[in-house]
mmCIF file of C-alpha atoms in Angstrom:
data_model
loop_
_atom_site.group_PDB
_atom_site.id
_atom_site.type_symbol
_atom_site.label_atom_id
_atom_site.label_comp_id
_atom_site.label_asym_id
_atom_site.label_seq_id
_atom_site.Cartn_x
_atom_site.Cartn_y
_atom_site.Cartn_z
ATOM 1 C CA UNK A 1 4.315 219.455 59.192
ATOM 2 C CA UNK A 2 2.287 216.270 58.875
ATOM 3 C CA UNK A 3 1.540 215.606 55.218
ATOM 4 C CA UNK A 4 -1.340 213.540 53.806
ATOM 5 C CA UNK A 5 -0.473 210.007 52.693
ATOM 6 C CA UNK A 6 -1.511 209.243 49.124
ATOM 7 C CA UNK A 7 -3.793 206.220 48.909
ATOM 8 C CA UNK A 8 -3.755 203.473 46.268
ATOM 9 C CA UNK A 9 -5.183 204.836 43.019
ATOM 10 C CA UNK A 10 -3.295 208.135 43.088
ATOM 11 C CA UNK A 11 -1.266 208.377 39.844
ATOM 12 C CA UNK A 12 1.975 209.426 41.588
ATOM 13 C CA UNK A 13 2.146 205.969 43.200
ATOM 14 C CA UNK A 14 2.578 204.445 39.714
ATOM 15 C CA UNK A 15 5.279 206.830 38.468
ATOM 16 C CA UNK A 16 8.984 206.023 38.438
ATOM 17 C CA UNK A 17 10.546 208.611 40.750
ATOM 18 C CA UNK A 18 13.448 210.778 39.652
ATOM 19 C CA UNK A 19 16.814 211.361 41.313
ATOM 20 C CA UNK A 20 17.140 214.801 42.857
ATOM 21 C CA UNK A 21 20.107 217.194 42.675
ATOM 22 C CA UNK A 22 22.169 217.541 45.867
ATOM 23 C CA UNK A 23 21.036 221.178 46.070
ATOM 24 C CA UNK A 24 17.349 220.199 46.019
ATOM 25 C CA UNK A 25 15.440 223.135 47.539
ATOM 26 C CA UNK A 26 14.300 222.677 51.144
ATOM 27 C CA UNK A 27 15.485 219.060 51.374
ATOM 28 C CA UNK A 28 15.920 219.402 55.154
ATOM 29 C CA UNK A 29 12.314 220.589 55.518
ATOM 30 C CA UNK A 30 11.058 217.782 53.275
ATOM 31 C CA UNK A 31 12.889 215.195 55.396
ATOM 32 C CA UNK A 32 11.581 216.761 58.623
ATOM 33 C CA UNK A 33 8.026 216.667 57.237
ATOM 34 C CA UNK A 34 8.467 213.048 56.148
ATOM 35 C CA UNK A 35 9.761 212.066 59.605
ATOM 36 C CA UNK A 36 6.822 213.829 61.273
ATOM 37 C CA UNK A 37 4.331 212.213 58.863
ATOM 38 C CA UNK A 38 5.871 208.770 59.428
ATOM 39 C CA UNK A 39 5.717 209.166 63.214
ATOM 40 C CA UNK A 40 2.114 210.402 63.172
ATOM 41 C CA UNK A 41 1.004 207.491 60.967
ATOM 42 C CA UNK A 42 2.920 204.971 63.106
ATOM 43 C CA UNK A 43 4.663 203.508 60.074
ATOM 44 C CA UNK A 44 8.218 202.241 59.726
ATOM 45 C CA UNK A 45 8.903 203.546 56.225
ATOM 46 C CA UNK A 46 7.709 206.316 53.935
ATOM 47 C CA UNK A 47 8.666 207.044 50.333
ATOM 48 C CA UNK A 48 8.241 210.471 48.713
ATOM 49 C CA UNK A 49 5.630 209.212 46.194
ATOM 50 C CA UNK A 50 3.438 208.378 49.193
ATOM 51 C CA UNK A 51 3.270 212.108 49.956
ATOM 52 C CA UNK A 52 2.746 213.073 46.331
ATOM 53 C CA UNK A 53 6.341 213.721 45.232
ATOM 54 C CA UNK A 54 7.841 211.698 42.376
ATOM 55 C CA UNK A 55 11.387 211.936 43.729
ATOM 56 C CA UNK A 56 13.722 209.265 45.116
ATOM 57 C CA UNK A 57 13.594 210.013 48.843
ATOM 58 C CA UNK A 58 12.742 207.469 51.564
ATOM 59 C CA UNK A 59 12.793 207.556 55.358
ATOM 60 C CA UNK A 60 12.920 204.395 57.473
ATOM 61 C CA UNK A 61 12.538 204.188 61.258
ATOM 62 C CA UNK A 62 12.993 200.688 62.672
ATOM 63 C CA UNK A 63 13.426 201.836 66.278
ATOM 64 C CA UNK A 64 9.711 201.075 66.774
ATOM 65 C CA UNK A 65 10.591 197.386 66.363
ATOM 66 C CA UNK A 66 13.643 197.395 68.632
ATOM 67 C CA UNK A 67 11.887 195.560 71.454
ATOM 68 C CA UNK A 68 11.581 192.505 69.187
ATOM 69 C CA UNK A 69 14.576 193.316 66.974
ATOM 70 C CA UNK A 70 17.180 194.935 69.277
ATOM 71 C CA UNK A 71 19.670 195.359 66.420
ATOM 72 C CA UNK A 72 17.445 198.192 65.139
ATOM 73 C CA UNK A 73 17.545 200.268 68.342
ATOM 74 C CA UNK A 74 17.809 203.938 67.250
ATOM 75 C CA UNK A 75 17.794 202.924 63.559
ATOM 76 C CA UNK A 76 16.449 205.962 61.735
ATOM 77 C CA UNK A 77 17.800 206.811 58.286
ATOM 78 C CA UNK A 78 16.987 208.760 55.156
ATOM 79 C CA UNK A 79 17.802 207.402 51.706
ATOM 80 C CA UNK A 80 18.185 209.888 48.868
ATOM 81 C CA UNK A 81 18.458 208.852 45.215
ATOM 82 C CA UNK A 82 18.121 205.275 46.415
ATOM 83 C CA UNK A 83 18.488 202.408 43.962
ATOM 84 C CA UNK A 84 18.614 198.644 44.295
ATOM 85 C CA UNK A 85 21.575 197.645 42.140
ATOM 86 C CA UNK A 86 21.289 193.889 42.553
ATOM 87 C CA UNK A 87 19.110 191.265 44.210
ATOM 88 C CA UNK A 88 20.727 188.173 45.734
ATOM 89 C CA UNK A 89 18.103 185.603 44.753
ATOM 90 C CA UNK A 90 19.845 182.675 46.478
ATOM 91 C CA UNK A 91 17.737 183.017 49.620
ATOM 92 C CA UNK A 92 14.240 184.412 49.911
ATOM 93 C CA UNK A 93 11.723 184.618 52.691
ATOM 94 C CA UNK A 94 8.044 185.335 52.955
ATOM 95 C CA UNK A 95 6.573 187.755 55.482
ATOM 96 C CA UNK A 96 3.382 189.701 55.888
ATOM 97 C CA UNK A 97 3.567 193.299 54.697
ATOM 98 C CA UNK A 98 1.265 196.266 54.974
ATOM 99 C CA UNK A 99 1.488 199.772 53.564
ATOM 100 C CA UNK A 100 0.334 203.230 54.594
ATOM 101 C CA UNK A 101 -0.914 203.739 51.016
ATOM 102 C CA UNK A 102 -2.985 200.537 51.164
ATOM 103 C CA UNK A 103 -4.628 200.828 54.605
ATOM 104 C CA UNK A 104 -6.128 197.612 55.927
ATOM 105 C CA UNK A 105 -4.410 195.358 53.394
ATOM 106 C CA UNK A 106 -1.860 192.884 54.770
ATOM 107 C CA UNK A 107 -0.491 190.058 52.657
ATOM 108 C CA UNK A 108 2.479 187.698 52.590
ATOM 109 C CA UNK A 109 5.174 188.805 50.160
ATOM 110 C CA UNK A 110 8.253 186.810 49.112
ATOM 111 C CA UNK A 111 11.447 188.831 48.700
ATOM 112 C CA UNK A 112 15.197 188.194 48.529
ATOM 113 C CA UNK A 113 16.890 188.276 51.932
ATOM 114 C CA UNK A 114 19.855 190.290 50.620
ATOM 115 C CA UNK A 115 20.157 193.286 48.275
ATOM 116 C CA UNK A 116 22.858 195.612 46.968
ATOM 117 C CA UNK A 117 21.868 199.276 47.321
ATOM 118 C CA UNK A 118 23.285 202.670 46.447
ATOM 119 C CA UNK A 119 22.026 205.923 47.977
ATOM 120 C CA UNK A 120 22.951 209.200 49.615
ATOM 121 C CA UNK A 121 22.272 209.597 53.331
ATOM 122 C CA UNK A 122 20.718 212.669 54.955
ATOM 123 C CA UNK A 123 24.163 214.330 54.923
ATOM 124 C CA UNK A 124 24.417 213.608 51.172
ATOM 125 C CA UNK A 125 27.210 211.108 51.751
ATOM 126 C CA UNK A 126 27.219 208.249 49.212
ATOM 127 C CA UNK A 127 26.704 204.627 50.265
ATOM 128 C CA UNK A 128 27.179 201.443 48.244
ATOM 129 C CA UNK A 129 26.421 198.398 50.368
ATOM 130 C CA UNK A 130 24.850 194.984 50.694
ATOM 131 C CA UNK A 131 21.941 194.908 53.131
ATOM 132 C CA UNK A 132 20.236 191.831 54.534
ATOM 133 C CA UNK A 133 17.524 190.716 56.903
ATOM 134 C CA UNK A 134 14.524 192.748 57.902
ATOM 135 C CA UNK A 135 16.109 196.034 56.778
ATOM 136 C CA UNK A 136 16.534 194.589 53.266
ATOM 137 C CA UNK A 137 12.819 193.736 53.218
ATOM 138 C CA UNK A 138 11.785 197.224 54.335
ATOM 139 C CA UNK A 139 14.130 198.826 51.816
ATOM 140 C CA UNK A 140 12.694 196.672 49.017
ATOM 141 C CA UNK A 141 9.160 197.657 50.013
ATOM 142 C CA UNK A 142 9.968 201.371 50.197
ATOM 143 C CA UNK A 143 12.267 201.447 47.169
ATOM 144 C CA UNK A 144 9.522 199.692 45.170
ATOM 145 C CA UNK A 145 7.479 202.865 45.682
ATOM 146 C CA UNK A 146 10.239 204.716 43.834
ATOM 147 C CA UNK A 147 9.660 202.394 40.866
ATOM 148 C CA UNK A 148 5.870 202.843 40.836
ATOM 149 C CA UNK A 149 5.301 199.454 42.477
ATOM 150 C CA UNK A 150 3.115 198.676 45.499
ATOM 151 C CA UNK A 151 3.458 195.475 47.502
ATOM 152 C CA UNK A 152 0.187 194.094 46.093
ATOM 153 C CA UNK A 153 1.956 193.932 42.709
ATOM 154 C CA UNK A 154 4.325 191.348 44.242
ATOM 155 C CA UNK A 155 1.545 188.880 45.078
ATOM 156 C CA UNK A 156 0.930 185.653 43.183
ATOM 157 C CA UNK A 157 -1.770 185.799 40.482
ATOM 158 C CA UNK A 158 -4.131 183.872 42.761
ATOM 159 C CA UNK A 159 -3.582 186.222 45.739
ATOM 160 C CA UNK A 160 -4.025 189.233 43.415
ATOM 161 C CA UNK A 161 -7.439 187.879 42.438
ATOM 162 C CA UNK A 162 -8.336 187.347 46.082
ATOM 163 C CA UNK A 163 -7.423 190.934 47.105
ATOM 164 C CA UNK A 164 -9.031 192.563 44.060
ATOM 165 C CA UNK A 165 -12.153 193.524 46.038
ATOM 166 C CA UNK A 166 -10.023 195.058 48.810
ATOM 167 C CA UNK A 167 -8.144 197.159 46.236
ATOM 168 C CA UNK A 168 -11.450 198.210 44.702
ATOM 169 C CA UNK A 169 -12.645 199.280 48.153
ATOM 170 C CA UNK A 170 -9.542 201.456 48.524
ATOM 171 C CA UNK A 171 -10.257 203.080 45.152
ATOM 172 C CA UNK A 172 -13.820 203.767 46.300
ATOM 173 C CA UNK A 173 -12.716 205.287 49.609
ATOM 174 C CA UNK A 174 -14.057 202.442 51.725
ATOM 175 C CA UNK A 175 -11.277 202.098 54.298
ATOM 176 C CA UNK A 176 -10.245 203.413 57.687
ATOM 177 C CA UNK A 177 -6.971 204.865 58.820
ATOM 178 C CA UNK A 178 -5.802 207.075 61.669
ATOM 179 C CA UNK A 179 -3.773 209.542 59.602
ATOM 180 C CA UNK A 180 -4.287 212.307 57.080
ATOM 181 C CA UNK A 181 -4.669 210.983 53.565
ATOM 182 C CA UNK A 182 -5.383 212.048 50.026
ATOM 183 C CA UNK A 183 -7.157 209.864 47.525
ATOM 184 C CA UNK A 184 -8.440 209.955 44.001
ATOM 185 C CA UNK A 185 -12.142 210.726 44.057
ATOM 186 C CA UNK A 186 -14.243 207.858 42.653
#
């Protein structure tokens, strides 16, 4: 089932998400709904807070980018109880990011190129690994949602001032998107 994406201003997007027990009810259905919602919205990542759930569940599908990034052919994974344990701040890069919860807003964000993550996969198998490159960026973006952070929070003070009116427009419902959404009524 395609679920509505929660738009900037919804309180759940500012909550720190909680780990879930391995016997979380209907986890398979939740993941299936998240995959369907992600596909319908044409995104590459979706965190549970973006569908109104303050739990640590993320799905990432990089297969959409495999024409330009062949290493991500068939890359489609779920991350349960995901945490970034450590950031390798030695090398950073800056790239433009967008977000399903902030439709129409695209800004350059600087992030570490390499991170240490721990999570359970869709089969509830534990993983403890260093991730780098584009996947590390996407994980940081999505895992930020689990900490109540949106990518606009990562902008420089000057850029934050410059996008303030765009964020206000989102809060007022002045935006367009091609997917189901839920927003706080102004």
